[in-house]
Every structure is written in structure tokens, then in C-alpha cells.
XYZ file of C-alpha atoms in Angstrom:
515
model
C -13.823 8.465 -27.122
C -15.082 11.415 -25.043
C -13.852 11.399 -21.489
C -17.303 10.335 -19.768
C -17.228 7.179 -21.614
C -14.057 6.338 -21.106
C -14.967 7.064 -17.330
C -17.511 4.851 -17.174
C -15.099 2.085 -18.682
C -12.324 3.247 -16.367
C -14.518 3.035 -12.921
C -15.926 -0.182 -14.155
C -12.410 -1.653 -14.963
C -10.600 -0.087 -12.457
C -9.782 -3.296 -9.959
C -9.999 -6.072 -11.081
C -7.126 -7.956 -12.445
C -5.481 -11.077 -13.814
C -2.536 -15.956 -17.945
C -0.193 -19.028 -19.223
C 1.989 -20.945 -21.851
C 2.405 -24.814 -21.806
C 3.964 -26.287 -18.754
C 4.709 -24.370 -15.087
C 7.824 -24.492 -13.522
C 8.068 -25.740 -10.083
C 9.650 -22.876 -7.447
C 12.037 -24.483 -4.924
C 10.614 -25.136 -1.675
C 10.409 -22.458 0.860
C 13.004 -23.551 2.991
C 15.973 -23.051 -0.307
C 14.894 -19.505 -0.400
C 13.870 -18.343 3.004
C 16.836 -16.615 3.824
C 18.433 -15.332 0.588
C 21.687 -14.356 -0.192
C 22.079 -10.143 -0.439
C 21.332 -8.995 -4.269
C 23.966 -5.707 -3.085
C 24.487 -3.470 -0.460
C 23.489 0.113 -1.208
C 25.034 2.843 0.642
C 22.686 5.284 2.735
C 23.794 8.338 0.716
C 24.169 6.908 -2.617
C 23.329 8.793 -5.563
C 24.043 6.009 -8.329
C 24.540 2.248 -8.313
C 24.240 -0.522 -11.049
C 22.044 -3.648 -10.866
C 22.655 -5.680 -13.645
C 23.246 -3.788 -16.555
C 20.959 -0.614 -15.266
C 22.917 2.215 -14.235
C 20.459 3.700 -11.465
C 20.236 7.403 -10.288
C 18.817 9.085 -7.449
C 15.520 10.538 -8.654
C 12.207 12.693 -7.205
C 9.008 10.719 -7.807
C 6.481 13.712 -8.159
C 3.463 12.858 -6.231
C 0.309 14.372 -8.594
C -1.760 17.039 -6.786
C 0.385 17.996 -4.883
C 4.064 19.398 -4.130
C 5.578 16.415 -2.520
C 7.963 13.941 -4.183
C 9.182 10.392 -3.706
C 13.045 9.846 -2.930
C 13.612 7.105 -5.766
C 16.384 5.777 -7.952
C 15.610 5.854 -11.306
C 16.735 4.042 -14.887
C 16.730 4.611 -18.069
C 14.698 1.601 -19.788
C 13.528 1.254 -23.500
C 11.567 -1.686 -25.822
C 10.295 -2.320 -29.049
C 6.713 -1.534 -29.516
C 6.183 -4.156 -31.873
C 8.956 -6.828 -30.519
C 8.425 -8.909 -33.897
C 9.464 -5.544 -35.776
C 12.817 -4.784 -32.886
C 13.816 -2.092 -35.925
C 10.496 -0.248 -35.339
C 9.190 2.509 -33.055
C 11.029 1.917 -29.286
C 9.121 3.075 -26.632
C 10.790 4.260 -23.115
C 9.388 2.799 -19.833
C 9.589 4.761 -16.769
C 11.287 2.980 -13.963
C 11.811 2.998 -10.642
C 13.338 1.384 -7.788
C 12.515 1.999 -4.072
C 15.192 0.821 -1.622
C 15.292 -1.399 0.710
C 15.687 -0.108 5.059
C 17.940 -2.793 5.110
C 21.724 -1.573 4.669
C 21.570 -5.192 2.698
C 18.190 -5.966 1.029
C 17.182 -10.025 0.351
C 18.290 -10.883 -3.592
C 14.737 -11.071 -4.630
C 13.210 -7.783 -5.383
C 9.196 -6.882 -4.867
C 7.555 -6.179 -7.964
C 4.492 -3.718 -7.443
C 1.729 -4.221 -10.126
C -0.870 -1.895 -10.028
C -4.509 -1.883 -11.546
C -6.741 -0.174 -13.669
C -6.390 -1.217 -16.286
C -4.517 2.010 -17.002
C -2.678 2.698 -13.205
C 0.846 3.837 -13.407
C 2.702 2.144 -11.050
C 4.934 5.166 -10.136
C 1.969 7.115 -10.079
C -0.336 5.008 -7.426
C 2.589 4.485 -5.702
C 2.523 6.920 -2.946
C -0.910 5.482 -1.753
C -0.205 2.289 -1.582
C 3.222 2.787 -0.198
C 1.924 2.175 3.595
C 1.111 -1.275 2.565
C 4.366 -2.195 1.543
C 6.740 -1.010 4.289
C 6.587 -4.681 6.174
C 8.326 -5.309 2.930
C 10.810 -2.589 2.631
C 12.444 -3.824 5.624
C 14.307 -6.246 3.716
C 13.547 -5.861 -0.004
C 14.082 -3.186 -2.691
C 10.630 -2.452 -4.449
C 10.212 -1.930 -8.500
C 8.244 0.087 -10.137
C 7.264 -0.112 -13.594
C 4.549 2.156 -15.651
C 3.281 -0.603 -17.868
C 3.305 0.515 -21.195
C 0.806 2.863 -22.172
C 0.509 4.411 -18.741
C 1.878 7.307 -16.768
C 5.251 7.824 -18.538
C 5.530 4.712 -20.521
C 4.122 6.071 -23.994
C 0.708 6.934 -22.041
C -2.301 6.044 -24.508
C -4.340 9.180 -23.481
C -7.395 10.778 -25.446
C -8.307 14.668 -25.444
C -11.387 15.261 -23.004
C -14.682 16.466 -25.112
C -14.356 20.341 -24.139
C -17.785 20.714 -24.621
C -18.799 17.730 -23.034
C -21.934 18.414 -20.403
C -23.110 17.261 -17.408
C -25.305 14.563 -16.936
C -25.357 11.256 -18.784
C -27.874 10.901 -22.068
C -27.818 6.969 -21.936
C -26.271 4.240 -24.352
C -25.246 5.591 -27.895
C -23.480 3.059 -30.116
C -22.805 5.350 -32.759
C -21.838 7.977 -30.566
C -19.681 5.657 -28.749
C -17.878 4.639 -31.817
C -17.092 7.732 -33.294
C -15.868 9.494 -29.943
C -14.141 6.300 -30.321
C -12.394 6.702 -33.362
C -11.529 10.677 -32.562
C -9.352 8.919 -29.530
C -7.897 6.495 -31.745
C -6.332 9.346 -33.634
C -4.671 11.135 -30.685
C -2.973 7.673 -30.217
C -2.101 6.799 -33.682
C 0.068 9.727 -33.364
C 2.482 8.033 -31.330
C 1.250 4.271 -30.926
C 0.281 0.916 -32.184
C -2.588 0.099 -29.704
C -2.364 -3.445 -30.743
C 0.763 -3.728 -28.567
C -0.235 -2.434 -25.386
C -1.940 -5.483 -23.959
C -1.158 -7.557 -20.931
C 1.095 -10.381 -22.758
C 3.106 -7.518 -23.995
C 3.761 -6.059 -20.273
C 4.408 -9.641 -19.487
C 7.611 -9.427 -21.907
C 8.403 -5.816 -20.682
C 8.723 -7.134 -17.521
C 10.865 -10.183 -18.154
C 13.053 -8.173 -20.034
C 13.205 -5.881 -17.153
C 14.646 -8.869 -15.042
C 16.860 -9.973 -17.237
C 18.376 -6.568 -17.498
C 18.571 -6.614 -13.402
C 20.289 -9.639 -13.690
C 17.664 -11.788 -13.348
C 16.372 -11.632 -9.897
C 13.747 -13.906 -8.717
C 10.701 -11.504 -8.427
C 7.763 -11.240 -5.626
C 4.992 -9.985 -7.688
C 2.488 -8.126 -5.753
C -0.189 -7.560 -7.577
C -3.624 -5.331 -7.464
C -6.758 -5.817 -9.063
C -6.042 -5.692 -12.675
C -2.187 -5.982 -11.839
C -3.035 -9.884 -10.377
C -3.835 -10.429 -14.098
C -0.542 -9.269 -15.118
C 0.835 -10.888 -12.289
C -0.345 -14.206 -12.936
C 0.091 -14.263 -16.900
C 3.642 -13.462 -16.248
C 3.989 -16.130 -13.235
C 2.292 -18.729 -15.988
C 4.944 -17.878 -18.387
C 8.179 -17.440 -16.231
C 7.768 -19.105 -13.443
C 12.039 -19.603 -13.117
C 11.611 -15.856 -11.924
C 8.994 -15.633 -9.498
C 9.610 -16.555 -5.851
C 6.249 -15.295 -4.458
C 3.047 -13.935 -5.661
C 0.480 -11.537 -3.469
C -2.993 -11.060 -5.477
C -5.021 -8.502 -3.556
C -8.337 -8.267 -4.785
C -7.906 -10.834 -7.930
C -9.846 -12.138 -11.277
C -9.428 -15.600 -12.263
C -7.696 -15.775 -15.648
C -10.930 -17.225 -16.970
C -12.809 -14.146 -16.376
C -13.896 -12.001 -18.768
C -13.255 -7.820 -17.378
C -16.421 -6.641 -17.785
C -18.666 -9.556 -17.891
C -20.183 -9.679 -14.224
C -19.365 -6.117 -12.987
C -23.518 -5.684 -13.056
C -23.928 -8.816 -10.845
C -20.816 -8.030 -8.186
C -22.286 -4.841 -7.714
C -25.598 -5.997 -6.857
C -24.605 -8.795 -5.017
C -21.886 -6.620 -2.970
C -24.456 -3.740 -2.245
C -27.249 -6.735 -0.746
C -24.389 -7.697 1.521
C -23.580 -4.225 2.386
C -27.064 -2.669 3.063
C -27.767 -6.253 5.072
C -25.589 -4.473 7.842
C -27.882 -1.553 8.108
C -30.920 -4.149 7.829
C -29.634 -5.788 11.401
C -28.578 -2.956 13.069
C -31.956 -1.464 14.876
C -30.907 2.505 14.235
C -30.515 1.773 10.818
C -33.237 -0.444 9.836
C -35.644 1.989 11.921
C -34.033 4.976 9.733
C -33.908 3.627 6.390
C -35.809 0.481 6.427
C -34.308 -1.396 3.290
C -31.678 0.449 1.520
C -31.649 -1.704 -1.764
C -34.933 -0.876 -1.923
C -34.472 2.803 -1.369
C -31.232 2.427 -3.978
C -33.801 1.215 -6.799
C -36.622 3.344 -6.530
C -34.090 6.303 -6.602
C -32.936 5.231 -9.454
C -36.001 4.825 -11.391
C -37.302 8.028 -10.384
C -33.719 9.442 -11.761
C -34.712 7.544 -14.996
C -37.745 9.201 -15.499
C -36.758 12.774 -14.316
C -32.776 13.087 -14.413
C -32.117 16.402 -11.565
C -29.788 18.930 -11.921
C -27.932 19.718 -9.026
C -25.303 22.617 -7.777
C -22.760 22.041 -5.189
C -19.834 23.467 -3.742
C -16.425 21.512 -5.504
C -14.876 19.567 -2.579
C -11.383 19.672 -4.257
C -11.451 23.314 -5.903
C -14.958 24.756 -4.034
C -15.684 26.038 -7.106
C -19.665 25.719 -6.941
C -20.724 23.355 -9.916
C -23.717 22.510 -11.334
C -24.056 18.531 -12.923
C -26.955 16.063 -13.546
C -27.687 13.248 -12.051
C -29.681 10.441 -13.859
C -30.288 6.924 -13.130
C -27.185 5.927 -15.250
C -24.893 8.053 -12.909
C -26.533 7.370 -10.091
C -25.355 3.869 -10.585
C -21.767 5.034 -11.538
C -21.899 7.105 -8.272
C -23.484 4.301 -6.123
C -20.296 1.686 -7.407
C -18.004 4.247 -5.875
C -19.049 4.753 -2.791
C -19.184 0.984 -2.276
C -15.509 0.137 -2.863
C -14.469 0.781 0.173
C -16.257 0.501 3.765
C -16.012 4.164 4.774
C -17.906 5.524 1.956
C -20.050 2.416 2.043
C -21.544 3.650 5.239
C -22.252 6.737 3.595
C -24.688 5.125 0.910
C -28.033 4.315 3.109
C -28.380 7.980 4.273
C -27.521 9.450 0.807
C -30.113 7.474 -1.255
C -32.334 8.436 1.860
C -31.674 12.154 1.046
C -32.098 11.518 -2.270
C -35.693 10.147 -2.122
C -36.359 13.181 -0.200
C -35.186 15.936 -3.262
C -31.579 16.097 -1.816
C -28.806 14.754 -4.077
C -26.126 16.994 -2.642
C -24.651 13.976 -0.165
C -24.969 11.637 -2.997
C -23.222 14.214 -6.352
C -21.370 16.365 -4.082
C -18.859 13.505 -3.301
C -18.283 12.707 -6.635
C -14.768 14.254 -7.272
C -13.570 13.162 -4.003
C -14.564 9.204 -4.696
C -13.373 9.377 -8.496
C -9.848 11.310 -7.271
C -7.046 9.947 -10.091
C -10.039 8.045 -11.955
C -11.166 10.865 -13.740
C -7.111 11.105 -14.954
C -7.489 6.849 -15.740
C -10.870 7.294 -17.357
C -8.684 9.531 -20.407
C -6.294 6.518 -20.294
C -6.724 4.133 -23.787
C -4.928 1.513 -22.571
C -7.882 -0.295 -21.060
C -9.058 -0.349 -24.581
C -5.809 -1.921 -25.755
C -6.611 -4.334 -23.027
C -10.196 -5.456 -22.754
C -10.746 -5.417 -26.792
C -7.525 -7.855 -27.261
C -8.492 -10.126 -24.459
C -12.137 -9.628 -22.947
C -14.407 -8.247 -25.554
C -15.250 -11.506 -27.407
C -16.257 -12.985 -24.478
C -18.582 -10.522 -23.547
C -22.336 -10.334 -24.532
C -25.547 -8.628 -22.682
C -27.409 -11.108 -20.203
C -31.224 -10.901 -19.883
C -30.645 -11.252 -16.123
C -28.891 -8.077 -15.919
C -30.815 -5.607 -17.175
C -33.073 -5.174 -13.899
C -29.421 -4.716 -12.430
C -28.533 -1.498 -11.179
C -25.626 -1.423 -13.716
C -27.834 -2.959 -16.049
C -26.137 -4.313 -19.749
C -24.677 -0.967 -21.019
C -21.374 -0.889 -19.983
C -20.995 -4.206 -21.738
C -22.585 -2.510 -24.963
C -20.500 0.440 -24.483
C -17.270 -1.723 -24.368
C -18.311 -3.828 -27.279
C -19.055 -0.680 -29.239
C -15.456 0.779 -28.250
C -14.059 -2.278 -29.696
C -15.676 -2.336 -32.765
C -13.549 0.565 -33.608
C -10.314 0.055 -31.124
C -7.409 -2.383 -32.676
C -7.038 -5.459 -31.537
C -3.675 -7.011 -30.640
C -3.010 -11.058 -30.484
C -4.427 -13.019 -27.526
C -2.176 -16.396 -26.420
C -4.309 -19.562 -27.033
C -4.621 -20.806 -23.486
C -4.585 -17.136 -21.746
C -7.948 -18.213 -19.987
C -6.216 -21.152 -18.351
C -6.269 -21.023 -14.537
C -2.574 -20.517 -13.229
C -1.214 -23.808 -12.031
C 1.739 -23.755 -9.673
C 3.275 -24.797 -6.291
C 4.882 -21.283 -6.303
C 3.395 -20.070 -2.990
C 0.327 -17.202 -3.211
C -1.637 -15.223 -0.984
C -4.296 -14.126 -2.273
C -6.542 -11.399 -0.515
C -10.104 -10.841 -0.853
C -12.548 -8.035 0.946
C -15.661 -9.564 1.593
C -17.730 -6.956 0.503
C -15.631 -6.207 -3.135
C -17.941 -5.094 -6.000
C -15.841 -5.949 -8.359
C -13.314 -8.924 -7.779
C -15.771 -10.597 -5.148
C -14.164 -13.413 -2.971
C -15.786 -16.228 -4.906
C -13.040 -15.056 -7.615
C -10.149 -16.087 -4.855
C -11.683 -19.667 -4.551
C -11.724 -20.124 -8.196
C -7.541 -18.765 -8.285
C -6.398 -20.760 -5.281
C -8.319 -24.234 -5.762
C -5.632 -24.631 -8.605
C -2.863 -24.065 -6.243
C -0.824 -26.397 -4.216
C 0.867 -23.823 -1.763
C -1.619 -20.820 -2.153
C -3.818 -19.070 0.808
C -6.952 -16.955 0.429
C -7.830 -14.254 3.536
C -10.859 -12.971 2.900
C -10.982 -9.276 5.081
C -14.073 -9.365 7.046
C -16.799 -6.446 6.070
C -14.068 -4.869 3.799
C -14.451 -3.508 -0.358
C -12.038 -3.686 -3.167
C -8.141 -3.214 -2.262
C -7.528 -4.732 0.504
C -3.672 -5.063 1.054
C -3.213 -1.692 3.240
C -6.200 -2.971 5.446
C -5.639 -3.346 9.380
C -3.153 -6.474 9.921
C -2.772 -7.143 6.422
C 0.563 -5.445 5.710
C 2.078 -7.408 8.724
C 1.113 -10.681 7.203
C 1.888 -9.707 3.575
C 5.454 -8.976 4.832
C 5.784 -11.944 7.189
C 4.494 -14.337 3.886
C 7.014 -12.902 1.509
C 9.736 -13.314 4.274
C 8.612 -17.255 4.919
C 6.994 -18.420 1.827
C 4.518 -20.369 4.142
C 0.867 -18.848 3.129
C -0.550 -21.758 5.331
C 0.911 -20.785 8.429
C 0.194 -17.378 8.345
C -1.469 -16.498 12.041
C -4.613 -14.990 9.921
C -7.474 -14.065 12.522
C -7.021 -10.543 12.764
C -8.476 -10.856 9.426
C -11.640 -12.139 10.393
C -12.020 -8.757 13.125
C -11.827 -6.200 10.648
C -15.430 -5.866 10.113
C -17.432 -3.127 7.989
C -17.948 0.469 8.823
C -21.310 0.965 10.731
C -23.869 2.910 8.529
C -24.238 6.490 9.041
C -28.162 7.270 10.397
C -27.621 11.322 10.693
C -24.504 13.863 9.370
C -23.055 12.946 12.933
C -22.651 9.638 12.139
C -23.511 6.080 13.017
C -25.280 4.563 16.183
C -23.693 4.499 19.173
């Protein structure tokens, strides 16, 4: 598969996230586990240490794009591809352990899933690290590449070297055979069928067991909340907390309703401008604006040079109405770039795509690096893909049905591994979750947090006022992550700070919003 498709299935899948066997486990009450026991003190200037039966070394987390480096500790950690074949290929997992500030951490360790799918964990890691110091106060943090990312046997396809700018539409055959050239980088070292999310699931048990077992607080984002709550499903003896941030139901199929988030999210977002009087006066009614841009990019596709915010190289792309949309799904994840959108389409009616194209390497960052990532495929065609089919009601959508056909197409090519018979059932516990929502998400919208936590008997939902997709590193929300996986008591969480977050005014000029 050429790297632009993959793309477009890597911005659509990146964030979202989230399985079971027959009976759950009940997790002791909060008050047994409040105030664990030590798991082992670690000396300030230690170099090695064991936990469990991993022998741990002091290690340099390179960060990508740049010089700097994570102070980690580091162990060697290897598994069977095929774990019904243990004599067949082993594949090693990269992993990672951030300690604690405490000179003794709590017993239970914070597990960081991240998303994609297709994230390393080691890899997103120094972004999201803000978020999680609350919980490095008292708890050690693991990291785990899931298998087939970052430096776990990483299922990654050559880029099309003479791949062009611009985006020709939906190509079935095209699709399939770009497809099949991926297929063969992988072969080379892989059995795709064993890269799904019930095989991380096992990884990561047999990570814990290897600790020592551990009880685990699985913080989990977008795609990781799938892999967070397939693995609570099937071992809940392990988990002592759970943190979804920015979740998918277990019953949802990754890909399905991307075309009607977006939509929906972007109404929500451009309402904002609509009520404010600068904004309304300037750009009347952006969703408007947004659809009439694209159909003119439908009809005459522009090409368009700009200076390379990352290299300043000066670059010359097309912009259609297909990557228009891609562009348009970006900028809405999060609030900042939201408030970009109404001025850009604005420009763009007027000849200018520059605001709109010119941002695209900034917003895509380490997607362009997930969108060469397989592993999706490994995912989404083992667990989603049969679920999926093209809705009549979303092809006036601004994503429209061809993502879905595009993933469908992928799949008719990309192996298939085994799906559990009740993976779709909704996760059923008393374990306590917090689950966090942004209000404004176009892809895991909140309505996805209400279907998770009305199965719950000691679960919470925030949803973060005016905010997008990713929502754990957002104002107050580290304090209360920290303070919930301290008491284990999502209900009495002092929440309102939540509600004051709010969106990002809309820009009306280059000099920003209204005052």
C-alpha cells in the first residue's frame, strides 16, 4: 500500500480506541488498595534493578526529531509470534519503565497505552509525558511498543517514491495492489495475522507476569482504551484502575462513523463562530463555507506552493476535495487549530489555500511516520472490517464513504488473524474507570463515553468542555487523573474545572480572534 493511502487510513484511525472473555472479576474495593504496599525502592542513582524476573538497565529513550533523549530503564523482553506455534519466529518487544519521584513508588505500576492504531508507546511518550507526572509522584510508568510498532517487529511498508501530490480519488484496484506490494515488505519478517489487539492483550499479561504480577492502572488513549479494555475484560485479577481518554465502545466498529463524527464535531465547532458577532459577521456560516470549498475543489483540484514549515523547503502539492477533507479532520482535533478552520476555508473561497495546505506537515507531525505503519491493517481487517459497509447517508458527508471502501479494499488483500467470539461485548466491571471525553472529538465523540460507562458500576465520564480528541493533558485533567488513580473514587472526583475549559475563540484576521 502506497504511503498516501495508508495516510488516509492512519489519520482516520488514529484515536480512537477500545474487548472480553466469559465472566469479569470483581476488583477489591477502593479502600483494600488505596494505600498500597511499596512494589521496591529504587535508588536515585541506580543503573540496574530487577522486578520480577526482568533485569532492568538504565537506558536513553531517543526522542524522534530531535536530539533529546528520555532517562529510562530498559528490559530485554521477547514472545512468540504465533503463541500456538511457541517453537516459531520470537519477536522482541521494546520496553520501558519510567520511575517513580517517589524514593518508594505504590506496588501497582501505570500502564501507558497509546493509540493509533500503530503509536509506539515509547515513541509518543515524550508528548504525553506532561499528563502523567500527577502520576509519577507515586508510581513507576510502563511502556510497551505493542507489537508491530516502533521497535516491537514494526509492520512498516516502503513509501511510493514516485508517489505525487494531490489525491486522484477512490481506486479499488489500485488500493489492492499497493496493498499487496506492502504485504511483501512485511512477509519478510512477519505473520500479520498475529499483530492484532487480542494478541497485545497476551503480550501484556505476559509482561505482568514476568514483573511479578503487579496489579496494573491501564491508561489508555484512543485506540489504546480498546486495548485497555479487552485486556481489563480478560484479566481483570490484574487491573486496579482504568483511565480511557478519548474511548470507543467495544461494540464499535473503527472506521464505521468517522464520516458522521466529523460532521457532527465540525457543526458543533463552527456553531461557536455562528454566536460570536465578529465571527458570524466575518464568515457567516462556516459549514457552509467548508462545503462549497470542497465542491469547487472537486471540480477543479488547485495546485499550490508553499514554504515547508518543518524544513522551509518551498513545496508544491494539490489540493482536491478529498484532501481538503483529510486536511479539514486535522485541524479539528484539537481546539487551537480548530479556531484556525473558519478563516482558512474563508481564504480558500477567495483563491488562497496557503493557510489551509501550508499547515499540513505541522498538523500530520509523526502521522505521516504512522500512516507507513501496517499494523492498523493487522488490526481493523481482523476485527472491524466485516462490520463495515458504505451508508447512503454518508456520502453527502464531507468524508463521504471512501475511506470505508478504501479499508475494505485493503482487507481484501491484508491477512486476517482470529477475532474472540464476544470481543464486541461492552466491558462489564466494578473495577473503577474514568473515562474522558472532549466535547468537540471528531472521532471518539462523547456519546461513545455514555455507551462505555452505562455498563459500569464504579466508572465516571468528564466530558472537557469545547475541547477535541486527547484530552488527558488538558487544563485540570492531569490533577484529577492522578488524584483518581491515588483514591479509586471516580465519583468523588471535584470535576468542575472540567466544565471551564471551553473552546478556542475563532480566528477573524492573521492577528487572531475578537477581543
Amino acid at each position: 500500500m502506497d504511503k498516501k493511502t495508508l495516510l488516509r487510513l492512519g489519520l482516520a484511525l488514529t484515536a480512537i480506541g477500545v474487548f472480553g472473555w466469559r465472566h469479569f472479576a470483581s476488583a477489591p474495593a477502593a479502600s483494600e488498595d488505596a494505600h498500597a504496599a511499596p512494589v521496591m525502592a529504587i535508588a536515585a542513582n541506580a543503573k540496574t534493578f530487577t522486578l520480577g524476573t526482568l533485569a532492568f538497565k538504565a537506558c536513553e529513550l531517543p526522542q524522534k526529531h530531535s536530539g533529546a533523549t528520555t532517562s529510562a530503564f530498559c528490559a530485554p523482553f521477547a514472545a512468540a509470534e504465533n503463541r500456538a506455534d511457541p517453537s516459531g519466529r520470537k519477536i522482541d518487544l521494546r520496553l520501558a519503565l519510567i520511575k517513580s519521584d517517589a524514593n518508594v513508588a505504590d506496588r501497582d505500576i501505570v500502564v501507558f497505552l497509546a493509540g493509533g492504531p500503530g503509536q509506539a508507546a515509547i515513541d509518543t511518550w515524550p508528548g504525553i509525558a506532561p499528563a502523567f507526572a500527577p502520576l509519577l509522584e507515586h508510581h513507576h510508568v510502563l511502556l510497551l511498543d505493542q507489537r508491530g510498532t516502533g521497535g516491537s517487529n514494526a509492520l512498516e511498508c516502503k513509501a511510493d517514491e514516485n508517489e505525487q501530490g494531490g489525491d486522484a480519488g477512490f481506486d479499488a484496484a489500485k488500493v489492492r495492489a499497493r496493498t499487496q506490494a506492502c504485504l511483501a515488505d512485511v512477509a519478510r519478517h512477519a505473520d500479520p495475522r498475529y499483530y492484532t489487539t487480542t494478541d497485545a492483550v497476551a503480550d501484556l499479561e505476559a509482561v505482568r507476569q514476568a514483573l511479578g504480577a503487579p496489579r496494573l492502572d491501564l491508561v489508555g488513549v484512543s485506540y489504546g482504551t480498546r486495548l485497555a479494555q479487552q485486556y481489563a475484560m480478560r484479566h481483570a485479577e490484574g487491573v486496579r484502575s482504568i483511565v480511557l481518554d478519548s474511548a470507543v465502545p467495544n461494540a464499535a466498529a473503527l472506521g464505521q462513523d468517522f464520516a458522521v463524527n466529523l460532521d457532527a464535531a465540525l457543526k458543533l465547532q463552527f456553531a461557536e463562530c455562528v454566536k460570536a458577532p465578529a465571527c458570524h459577521k466575518a464568515f457567516g456560516d462556516p459549514m457552509v463555507s467548508l462545503f462549497a470549498l470542497r465542491d469547487a475543489l472537486q471540480q477543479h483540484p488547485q495546485d499550490y506552493r508553499y514554504r515547508d514549515p518543518v524544513t522551509f523547503e518551498t513545496t508544491t502539492k494539490r489540493l482536491s476535495g478529498d484532501t481538503l477533507a483529510g486536511l479539514v479532520r486535522l485541524f479539528a482535533y484539537t481546539p487551537e487549530t480548530a479556531a484556525l478552520l473558519p478563516l482558512s476555508i474563508a481564504q480558500g473561497l477567495k483563491g488562497d489555500d496557503t493557510p489551509l495546505a501550508g499547515q499540513t506537515q505541522v498538523l500530520r507531525g509523526d502521522m505521516s511516520e504512522l500512516s507507513a505503519n501496517a499494523m492498523q491493517l493487522s488490526v481493523v481487517c481482523s476485527e472491524d472490517v466485516d462490520r463495515l459497509a458504505p451508508r447512503p447517508q454518508d456520502e453527502t458527508s464531507l468524508l463521504g464513504n471512501d475511506l470505508v471502501r478504501s479499508i475494505q479494499a485493503a482487507c481484501d488483500v491484508w491477512p486476517r488473524g482470529a477475532r474472540p467470539a464476544d470481543f464486541n461485548a461492552p466491558l462489564k466491571t466494578d473495577i473503577p474507570v474514568l473515562i474522558l471525553a472532549g466535547a468537540f472529538d471528531p472521532v471518539t465523540p462523547p456519546r461513545y463515553g455514555e455507551d462505555i460507562v452505562a455498563n459500569l458500576s464504579h466508572g465516571r465520564l468528564l466530558v472537557a468542555a469545547g475541547q477535541g480528541h486527547n484530552v488527558i493533558g488538558r487544563g485540570c485533567l492531569p490533577k484529577l487523573v492522578g488524584e483518581f488513580v491515588d483514591k479509586l473514587d471516580p465519583k468523588g472526583l471535584a470535576a468542575q474545572c472540567v466544565e471551564q475549559l471551553g473552546p478556542t475563540p475563532a480566528f477573524v484576521n492573521f492577528n487572531g480572534a475578537s477581543p
